[in-house]
Structure formats: structure tokens, C-alpha cells
Amino acid sequence: MSKQANVAIDGFAGSGKTTVAIELARQLGLVYLDTGLMYRAVALQCLRDGTDTSNDPAIGALVESFDLKMDVVARPHPTCRMILAGQDVTDELHDPCVSQLVARVASVPAVRRELVARQQAFAQRGGVVMVGRDIASVVLPEAEVKIFLAADLGERARRRSLELQQKGKSVTQTEVEAELEARDRQDSERADSPLICVEQARKLDTTGLTVAQVVDEIAGWVRCGSV
Ligand code: C5P
């Protein structure tokens, strides 16, 4: 049997990557891995341990024995749960305290090395839609399809605050906008694997588009195996 294509989706915070990736994986029967959740799990562990988050070696030491299982399946529908030391912590990973810390933790090279190795092992057999910031540039530079999603900051903040409010979290759009902007800046300016749109990626601005429109477009590219 020939290896199925891997699809790399990168983009700014709140650009719709996760929603699009889940629907794409569902339609094409692919497995979906949200790598942002893995970095968020490291941030949560730091908060739980009271790790000094200005101390790179302390954060790096934490991932050396990081007990994270990715419970990721394609059927009956794509899901991606993070099991930290035996406990499903997925629902805690979008708490504001985690969101505020995650870009700092993700800038530590030892953290990136460890998580990238796990992500590459995960995608070895193909058939994965992987979502993140450095998927096309670092994790899966050989991915058959590479996508970069963007959208206006205002629209991204509106979508994200709606999602959070639906989960019962009380946040304003202004707070979310400030958090997304700060995180985009940190992710784009860090020295190790900054967020970039690689030359071969198809760039799609999702402002004003429905999820169905974005998924249709990308599914078309995947079906013709286009990079
Ligand atoms: O995708 P999400 O917004 O959940 O990602 C949370 C954070 O994790 C990002 O802002 C970024 O700092 C980090 N991240 C990363 N590389 C990835 C995925 C996420 O640095 N591949």
C-alpha cells in the first residue's frame, strides 16, 4: 500500500487551523495532530510544578522526562487528546494562564527538540494533518502539501473569544486580541524555528471565508497531491 500524504498546516494564532484541520482530516480519513496542544501541555506542567519560567535549563529539564501521551485517532471522528501523567488535561490547555505562558515555553530549544522528535515519529507512516507553527519549515519539510493560514487580527480574536465564551470562559474580545498579538510576535521573532510561511506553502487568507470554503480549497489541493 502506498504511503498517504502528510499535510502541514501552519499559521497565526486563531487563524482557524484547528477547525479546518479536523474537518479536513474527517473528510479525507487522515489523522489530525495539533502540536500546539503539546506545547500547551509543557506550559501547564510548568505552572503545576511552579517552574521558574525565566530559566531555560529548568524548562528543558522538565521535558527530558515528560510523561505526555497523545491520544490521537481518525475514527469515528478526528480527535486529539493530551494525557499528562495519566490524566486527560486537554480541556485545561486553553485556559488564559496557559495561553499567556505557552509562547515563552515554546521558545526554549530543548523543548522544541523533544517535541519535534515526537511529532516526526508520529508522522512517519503518513496520512497525518499536522497543525502548528514550524510544521512545513522544521517538522515535516517533506510534507506533500503545505498550507499557511492567515486572517485579520480582529476576525481571529472574534472567533477565539466566541469559542472561549462557548466553553464558559469569561474573556473579552479586546483581551483575546492583545493575547493573540503578543503570541504572534513572540512566535515570529523567536530565534529557534520562528513562525514563517515557507516558499512552497500555499497561503490562504481565511478572513470572511467559511470553514467549508477553506476545507474545500485545501481538500482539492490534497487530492491532486499539490504542494
Ligand atoms: O496552535 P496554538 O495556538 O494552540 O499554539 C500555542 C503555542 O504553541 C503557539 O503560540 C506557539 O508558541 C507554540 N507552538 C509552536 N510550534 C508549534 C505549535 C505551537 O511554537 N508547532
Short mmCIF file of N, CA, C and O and ligand atoms in Angstrom, two decimals, residues 10 13-14 17-18 34-37 39-40 94 102-104 106 112 119 131-135 139 160 183 187 190, ligand 1:
data_model
loop_
_atom_site.label_atom_id
_atom_site.label_comp_id
_atom_site.label_asym_id
_atom_site.label_seq_id
_atom_site.Cartn_x
_atom_site.Cartn_y
_atom_site.Cartn_z
N ASP A 10 0.40 25.48 8.91
CA ASP A 10 0.94 26.47 9.85
C ASP A 10 0.12 27.74 9.75
O ASP A 10 -0.63 27.94 8.79
N ALA A 13 -1.95 32.50 15.39
CA ALA A 13 -2.87 32.06 16.44
C ALA A 13 -4.30 32.46 16.04
O ALA A 13 -4.54 33.60 15.64
N GLY A 14 -5.20 31.51 16.15
CA GLY A 14 -6.62 31.81 15.88
C GLY A 14 -6.96 31.95 14.41
O GLY A 14 -8.03 32.45 14.06
N LYS A 17 -6.82 27.17 12.08
CA LYS A 17 -6.08 25.95 11.73
C LYS A 17 -6.73 24.69 12.28
O LYS A 17 -6.89 23.71 11.57
N THR A 18 -7.09 24.75 13.57
CA THR A 18 -7.60 23.55 14.22
C THR A 18 -8.93 23.10 13.62
O THR A 18 -9.10 21.94 13.25
N ASP A 34 -2.63 18.21 16.64
CA ASP A 34 -2.49 19.62 16.95
C ASP A 34 -1.25 19.78 17.83
O ASP A 34 -1.29 19.52 19.04
N THR A 35 -0.13 20.22 17.24
CA THR A 35 1.12 20.30 18.00
C THR A 35 1.09 21.42 19.04
O THR A 35 1.85 21.39 20.01
N GLY A 36 0.21 22.42 18.83
CA GLY A 36 0.08 23.48 19.82
C GLY A 36 -0.31 22.93 21.18
O GLY A 36 0.13 23.43 22.23
N LEU A 37 -1.12 21.87 21.16
CA LEU A 37 -1.55 21.27 22.44
C LEU A 37 -0.36 20.69 23.19
O LEU A 37 -0.33 20.68 24.42
N TYR A 39 2.79 21.88 23.14
CA TYR A 39 3.49 22.99 23.80
C TYR A 39 2.67 23.51 24.98
O TYR A 39 3.22 23.89 26.02
N ARG A 40 1.36 23.51 24.81
CA ARG A 40 0.49 23.95 25.91
C ARG A 40 0.62 23.01 27.11
O ARG A 40 0.58 23.44 28.27
N HIS A 94 -6.51 25.52 27.09
CA HIS A 94 -6.77 26.85 26.54
C HIS A 94 -7.10 27.86 27.63
O HIS A 94 -7.56 28.96 27.34
N VAL A 102 2.55 29.96 27.03
CA VAL A 102 2.99 28.93 26.09
C VAL A 102 4.07 29.41 25.10
O VAL A 102 5.03 28.66 24.82
N ALA A 103 4.00 30.63 24.62
CA ALA A 103 4.99 31.07 23.62
C ALA A 103 6.38 31.17 24.25
O ALA A 103 7.40 30.93 23.61
N ARG A 104 6.41 31.53 25.53
CA ARG A 104 7.70 31.60 26.24
C ARG A 104 8.33 30.19 26.32
O ARG A 104 9.50 29.98 25.98
N ALA A 106 7.64 27.66 24.47
CA ALA A 106 7.91 27.14 23.12
C ALA A 106 9.16 27.76 22.50
O ALA A 106 9.63 27.29 21.46
N ARG A 112 11.65 22.39 22.08
CA ARG A 112 11.35 22.18 20.65
C ARG A 112 11.97 20.88 20.16
O ARG A 112 11.34 20.12 19.45
N GLN A 119 6.85 14.53 17.20
CA GLN A 119 5.94 14.82 16.08
C GLN A 119 6.40 14.11 14.80
O GLN A 119 5.60 13.56 14.05
N VAL A 131 -0.83 20.34 12.59
CA VAL A 131 -1.08 21.78 12.72
C VAL A 131 -0.08 22.41 13.68
O VAL A 131 0.18 21.84 14.74
N GLY A 132 0.48 23.57 13.33
CA GLY A 132 1.42 24.22 14.25
C GLY A 132 1.98 25.52 13.71
O GLY A 132 1.26 26.30 13.05
N ARG A 133 3.27 25.75 14.00
CA ARG A 133 3.93 26.98 13.57
C ARG A 133 5.16 26.68 12.70
O ARG A 133 5.59 27.53 11.92
N ASP A 134 5.75 25.49 12.90
CA ASP A 134 7.01 25.14 12.23
C ASP A 134 6.88 23.80 11.51
O ASP A 134 7.86 23.10 11.33
N ILE A 135 5.68 23.43 11.13
CA ILE A 135 5.48 22.09 10.57
C ILE A 135 6.13 22.00 9.19
O ILE A 135 6.91 21.08 8.92
N VAL A 139 9.39 20.48 11.09
CA VAL A 139 8.93 19.14 11.50
C VAL A 139 8.78 18.23 10.27
O VAL A 139 9.34 17.13 10.24
N ARG A 160 -11.94 33.41 18.34
CA ARG A 160 -11.39 32.76 19.53
C ARG A 160 -12.19 33.12 20.78
O ARG A 160 -12.45 32.27 21.62
N ARG A 183 1.36 36.83 21.27
CA ARG A 183 1.83 35.48 20.96
C ARG A 183 2.38 35.41 19.53
O ARG A 183 3.44 34.82 19.29
N ASP A 187 6.13 34.34 18.64
CA ASP A 187 6.33 33.17 17.77
C ASP A 187 7.12 33.56 16.51
O ASP A 187 7.92 32.77 16.01
N ARG A 190 11.07 34.61 17.65
CA ARG A 190 11.98 33.76 18.41
C ARG A 190 13.12 33.27 17.50
O ARG A 190 12.95 33.15 16.28
O1 C5P B 1 -1.76 26.45 17.99
P1 C5P B 1 -1.82 27.07 19.38
O2 C5P B 1 -2.26 28.49 19.33
O3 C5P B 1 -2.59 26.25 20.34
O4 C5P B 1 -0.30 27.04 19.85
C1 C5P B 1 0.08 27.52 21.12
C2 C5P B 1 1.51 28.00 21.08
O5 C5P B 1 2.39 26.88 20.97
C3 C5P B 1 1.90 28.92 19.94
O6 C5P B 1 1.58 30.27 20.19
C4 C5P B 1 3.41 28.69 19.87
O7 C5P B 1 4.08 29.47 20.84
C5 C5P B 1 3.55 27.24 20.25
N1 C5P B 1 3.70 26.37 19.09
C6 C5P B 1 4.93 26.29 18.50
N2 C5P B 1 5.14 25.40 17.49
C7 C5P B 1 4.15 24.61 17.06
C8 C5P B 1 2.87 24.70 17.63
C9 C5P B 1 2.66 25.62 18.64
O8 C5P B 1 5.85 27.01 18.87
N3 C5P B 1 4.40 23.71 16.09
#
